[in-house]
């Protein structure tokens, strides 16, 4: 298997690199962590988070917080709220 970390400032920009790249990434990505993003990106991520988390919540997150879609083998996909620890 392969693991990859992708960070971008704008999700739609992926389609400017290659047409259909955004859809390809979402269709093959099991786990997503969505930190505070633009309203446009939050709309896309709301669908990827299966509507469990609304756009308004994605764009108004505090620092060190994210919503995650986690695919753990043997369990149903989970949508969770994550608060990261402050760095030392």
Coordinates of N, CA, C and O in Angstrom, one line a residue:
X1 N 0.8 -1.2 0.0 CA 0.0 0.0 0.0 C 0.9 1.2 0.0 O 2.1 1.2 0.2
X2 N 0.2 2.3 -0.2 CA 0.9 3.6 -0.2 C 0.2 4.6 0.7 O -1.1 4.6 0.7
X3 N 0.9 5.4 1.4 CA 0.4 6.5 2.2 C 0.9 7.8 1.6 O 2.0 7.9 1.2
X4 N 0.0 8.8 1.7 CA 0.4 10.1 1.1 C -0.3 11.2 2.0 O -1.4 11.1 2.4
X5 N 0.4 12.3 2.1 CA -0.1 13.5 2.8 C -0.2 14.6 1.8 O 0.8 14.9 1.1
X6 N -1.4 15.2 1.6 CA -1.6 16.2 0.6 C -2.1 17.4 1.4 O -3.1 17.3 2.1
X7 N -1.5 18.6 1.3 CA -1.9 19.8 1.9 C -2.0 20.8 0.7 O -1.1 20.9 -0.1
X8 N -3.1 21.5 0.7 CA -3.3 22.6 -0.3 C -4.0 23.8 0.2 O -4.8 23.6 1.2
X9 N -3.8 24.9 -0.3 CA -4.5 26.1 0.1 C -5.8 26.3 -0.6 O -6.7 27.0 -0.1
X10 N -6.0 25.5 -1.7 CA -7.3 25.6 -2.4 C -7.6 24.3 -3.1 O -6.8 23.9 -4.0
X11 N -8.6 23.7 -2.8 CA -8.9 22.3 -3.4 C -9.2 22.4 -4.9 O -8.8 21.5 -5.6
X12 N -9.9 23.4 -5.3 CA -10.3 23.5 -6.7 C -9.0 23.7 -7.6 O -9.0 23.4 -8.8
X13 N -7.9 24.2 -7.0 CA -6.7 24.4 -7.7 C -6.1 23.0 -8.2 O -5.4 23.0 -9.2
X14 N -6.5 22.0 -7.6 CA -6.0 20.6 -8.0 C -6.5 20.4 -9.4 O -5.8 19.7 -10.2
X15 N -7.7 20.8 -9.8 CA -8.2 20.6 -11.1 C -7.5 21.5 -12.2 O -7.6 21.2 -13.4
X16 N -6.8 22.5 -11.7 CA -6.0 23.4 -12.6 C -4.7 22.7 -13.0 O -4.1 22.9 -14.0
X17 N -4.2 21.8 -12.0 CA -3.0 21.1 -12.3 C -3.3 20.0 -13.3 O -2.6 19.8 -14.3
X18 N -4.5 19.3 -13.1 CA -4.9 18.3 -14.0 C -6.4 18.1 -13.9 O -6.9 18.0 -12.8
X19 N -7.1 18.2 -15.0 CA -8.6 18.1 -15.0 C -9.0 16.8 -14.3 O -8.5 15.7 -14.7
X20 N -9.9 16.9 -13.4 CA -10.4 15.7 -12.7 C -9.5 15.2 -11.5 O -9.9 14.3 -10.8
X21 N -8.4 15.9 -11.2 CA -7.5 15.5 -10.1 C -8.2 15.6 -8.7 O -8.1 14.7 -7.9
X22 N -9.0 16.6 -8.5 CA -9.7 16.8 -7.2 C -10.6 15.6 -7.0 O -10.6 14.9 -5.9
X23 N -11.4 15.2 -8.0 CA -12.3 14.1 -7.9 C -11.5 12.8 -7.7 O -11.9 11.9 -6.9
X24 N -10.4 12.6 -8.4 CA -9.5 11.4 -8.2 C -9.0 11.3 -6.8 O -9.0 10.2 -6.2
X25 N -8.5 12.4 -6.3 CA -8.0 12.4 -4.9 C -9.1 12.0 -3.9 O -8.9 11.1 -3.1
X26 N -10.3 12.6 -4.0 CA -11.3 12.3 -3.1 C -11.8 10.9 -3.2 O -12.1 10.2 -2.2
X27 N -11.8 10.4 -4.4 CA -12.3 9.0 -4.6 C -11.4 7.9 -4.1 O -11.8 6.8 -3.8
X28 N -10.1 8.3 -4.0 CA -9.1 7.3 -3.5 C -8.6 7.5 -2.1 O -7.8 6.7 -1.6
X29 N -9.0 8.6 -1.5 CA -8.6 9.0 -0.2 C -9.5 8.4 0.9 O -10.7 8.8 0.9
X30 N -9.0 7.6 1.7 CA -9.8 7.0 2.8 C -10.0 8.0 4.0 O -11.0 8.1 4.6
X31 N -8.9 8.7 4.3 CA -8.9 9.5 5.5 C -8.7 11.0 5.1 O -7.8 11.3 4.3
X32 N -9.5 11.8 5.7 CA -9.4 13.3 5.4 C -9.4 14.0 6.7 O -10.3 13.7 7.6
X33 N -8.5 15.0 6.9 CA -8.6 15.9 8.0 C -8.8 17.3 7.5 O -8.0 17.8 6.6
X34 N -9.9 17.9 7.9 CA -10.2 19.2 7.4 C -10.1 20.3 8.5 O -10.9 20.3 9.4
X35 N -9.1 21.1 8.3 CA -8.9 22.2 9.3 C -9.6 23.4 8.7 O -10.4 23.3 7.8
X36 N -9.5 24.6 9.3 CA -10.2 25.8 8.9 C -9.8 26.1 7.5 O -8.7 26.2 7.1
X37 N -10.8 26.2 6.6 CA -10.6 26.4 5.2 C -11.6 27.5 4.7 O -12.4 28.0 5.4
X38 N -11.4 27.8 3.4 CA -12.3 28.8 2.8 C -13.7 28.2 2.7 O -14.0 27.0 2.8
X39 N -14.7 29.1 2.5 CA -16.1 28.7 2.3 C -16.3 27.8 1.1 O -17.0 26.8 1.2
X40 N -15.6 28.1 0.0 CA -15.7 27.2 -1.2 C -15.2 25.8 -0.9 O -15.8 24.8 -1.3
X41 N -14.0 25.7 -0.2 CA -13.5 24.4 0.1 C -14.4 23.7 1.1 O -14.5 22.5 1.1
X42 N -14.9 24.5 2.1 CA -15.8 23.8 3.1 C -17.0 23.2 2.5 O -17.5 22.2 3.0
X43 N -17.5 23.8 1.4 CA -18.7 23.2 0.7 C -18.3 21.9 0.1 O -19.1 20.9 0.2
X44 N -17.1 21.8 -0.5 CA -16.7 20.5 -1.0 C -16.4 19.5 0.1 O -16.8 18.3 0.0
X45 N -15.8 19.9 1.2 CA -15.5 19.0 2.3 C -16.8 18.6 3.0 O -16.8 17.4 3.6
X46 N -17.8 19.4 3.1 CA -19.1 19.0 3.7 C -19.6 17.7 3.1 O -20.0 16.8 3.8
X47 N -19.5 17.6 1.8 CA -20.0 16.4 1.1 C -19.1 15.2 1.4 O -19.5 14.1 1.7
X48 N -17.8 15.5 1.5 CA -16.8 14.4 1.8 C -17.0 13.9 3.2 O -16.6 12.8 3.5
X49 N -17.4 14.8 4.1 CA -17.7 14.5 5.5 C -19.1 14.0 5.7 O -19.6 14.0 6.8
X50 N -19.7 13.6 4.6 CA -21.0 13.0 4.5 C -22.1 13.8 5.1 O -23.1 13.2 5.7
X51 N -22.0 15.1 5.1 CA -23.0 16.0 5.7 C -23.1 15.9 7.2 O -24.0 16.6 7.8
X52 N -22.3 15.2 7.8 CA -22.3 15.1 9.3 C -21.8 16.5 9.9 O -22.3 16.9 10.9
X53 N -20.9 17.1 9.2 CA -20.4 18.4 9.6 C -20.8 19.4 8.6 O -20.5 19.2 7.4
X54 N -21.4 20.5 9.0 CA -21.8 21.5 8.0 C -20.7 22.5 7.7 O -19.7 22.7 8.5
X55 N -20.8 23.2 6.5 CA -19.9 24.1 6.1 C -19.6 25.2 7.1 O -18.4 25.5 7.4
X56 N -20.6 25.7 7.8 CA -20.4 26.8 8.8 C -19.5 26.3 9.9 O -18.8 27.2 10.5
X57 N -19.5 25.1 10.2 CA -18.7 24.6 11.3 C -17.2 24.4 10.9 O -16.3 24.6 11.6
X58 N -17.1 24.0 9.6 CA -15.7 23.8 9.1 C -15.0 25.1 9.0 O -13.8 25.2 9.3
X59 N -15.7 26.2 8.6 CA -15.0 27.5 8.4 C -14.8 28.2 9.7 O -14.0 29.2 9.7
X60 N -15.4 27.8 10.8 CA -15.3 28.6 12.0 C -14.6 27.8 13.1 O -14.8 28.0 14.3
X61 N -13.8 26.9 12.8 CA -13.0 26.1 13.8 C -12.0 26.9 14.5 O -11.3 27.7 13.9
X62 N -11.7 26.6 15.7 CA -10.6 27.2 16.4 C -9.3 26.6 16.0 O -9.3 25.6 15.3
X63 N -8.2 27.3 16.3 CA -6.9 26.7 16.0 C -6.7 25.3 16.7 O -7.3 25.1 17.7
X64 N -5.9 24.5 16.0 CA -5.6 23.2 16.5 C -6.8 22.2 16.5 O -6.8 21.2 17.2
X65 N -7.8 22.5 15.8 CA -9.0 21.7 15.7 C -9.3 21.3 14.2 O -9.0 22.1 13.3
X66 N -9.8 20.1 14.0 CA -10.2 19.6 12.7 C -11.3 18.6 12.8 O -11.6 18.1 13.8
X67 N -11.9 18.4 11.6 CA -12.9 17.4 11.5 C -12.2 16.3 10.6 O -11.5 16.7 9.7
X68 N -12.5 15.1 10.9 CA -11.8 14.0 10.2 C -12.8 12.9 9.8 O -13.7 12.6 10.5
X69 N -12.5 12.4 8.6 CA -13.2 11.2 8.1 C -12.1 10.1 8.2 O -11.1 10.1 7.5
X70 N -12.4 9.1 9.0 CA -11.5 8.0 9.3 C -12.0 6.7 8.8 O -13.1 6.3 9.2
X71 N -11.2 6.0 8.0 CA -11.6 4.7 7.5 C -10.7 3.7 8.2 O -9.5 3.6 7.9
X72 N -11.2 3.0 9.2 CA -10.4 2.0 10.0 C -10.9 0.6 9.5 O -12.1 0.3 9.6
X73 N -10.0 -0.2 9.1 CA -10.4 -1.6 8.6 C -11.3 -2.3 9.6 O -10.9 -2.3 10.8
X74 N -12.4 -2.9 9.2 CA -13.2 -3.6 10.1 C -14.3 -2.8 10.8 O -15.1 -3.3 11.5
X75 N -14.3 -1.5 10.6 CA -15.3 -0.6 11.2 C -15.9 0.3 10.2 O -15.3 0.6 9.1
X76 N -17.1 0.8 10.4 CA -17.7 1.7 9.5 C -16.9 3.0 9.5 O -16.2 3.4 10.5
X77 N -17.0 3.8 8.4 CA -16.3 5.1 8.3 C -16.8 6.0 9.4 O -18.0 6.1 9.7
X78 N -15.9 6.7 10.1 CA -16.2 7.5 11.2 C -15.9 9.0 10.9 O -14.9 9.3 10.2
X79 N -16.8 9.9 11.2 CA -16.6 11.3 11.1 C -16.5 11.8 12.5 O -17.4 11.6 13.4
X80 N -15.3 12.4 12.8 CA -15.0 12.8 14.2 C -14.5 14.2 14.3 O -14.0 14.8 13.3
X81 N -14.6 14.8 15.5 CA -14.1 16.1 15.8 C -12.7 15.9 16.5 O -12.7 15.1 17.5
X82 N -11.7 16.5 16.1 CA -10.4 16.3 16.7 C -9.8 17.6 17.3 O -9.7 18.6 16.5
X83 N -9.3 17.6 18.5 CA -8.6 18.7 19.1 C -7.2 18.3 19.3 O -6.9 17.3 20.1
X84 N -6.2 19.0 18.6 CA -4.8 18.6 18.8 C -4.2 19.3 20.0 O -4.7 20.4 20.5
X85 N -3.3 18.6 20.6 CA -2.6 19.2 21.8 C -1.7 20.4 21.4 O -1.1 20.4 20.3
X86 N -1.6 21.4 22.2 CA -0.7 22.5 22.0 C 0.7 22.0 22.0 O 1.1 21.2 22.8
X87 N 1.6 22.6 21.1 CA 3.0 22.2 21.1 C 3.6 22.6 22.4 O 3.2 23.6 23.0
X88 N 4.7 21.9 22.8 CA 5.3 22.2 24.1 C 6.1 23.5 24.0 O 6.4 24.0 23.0

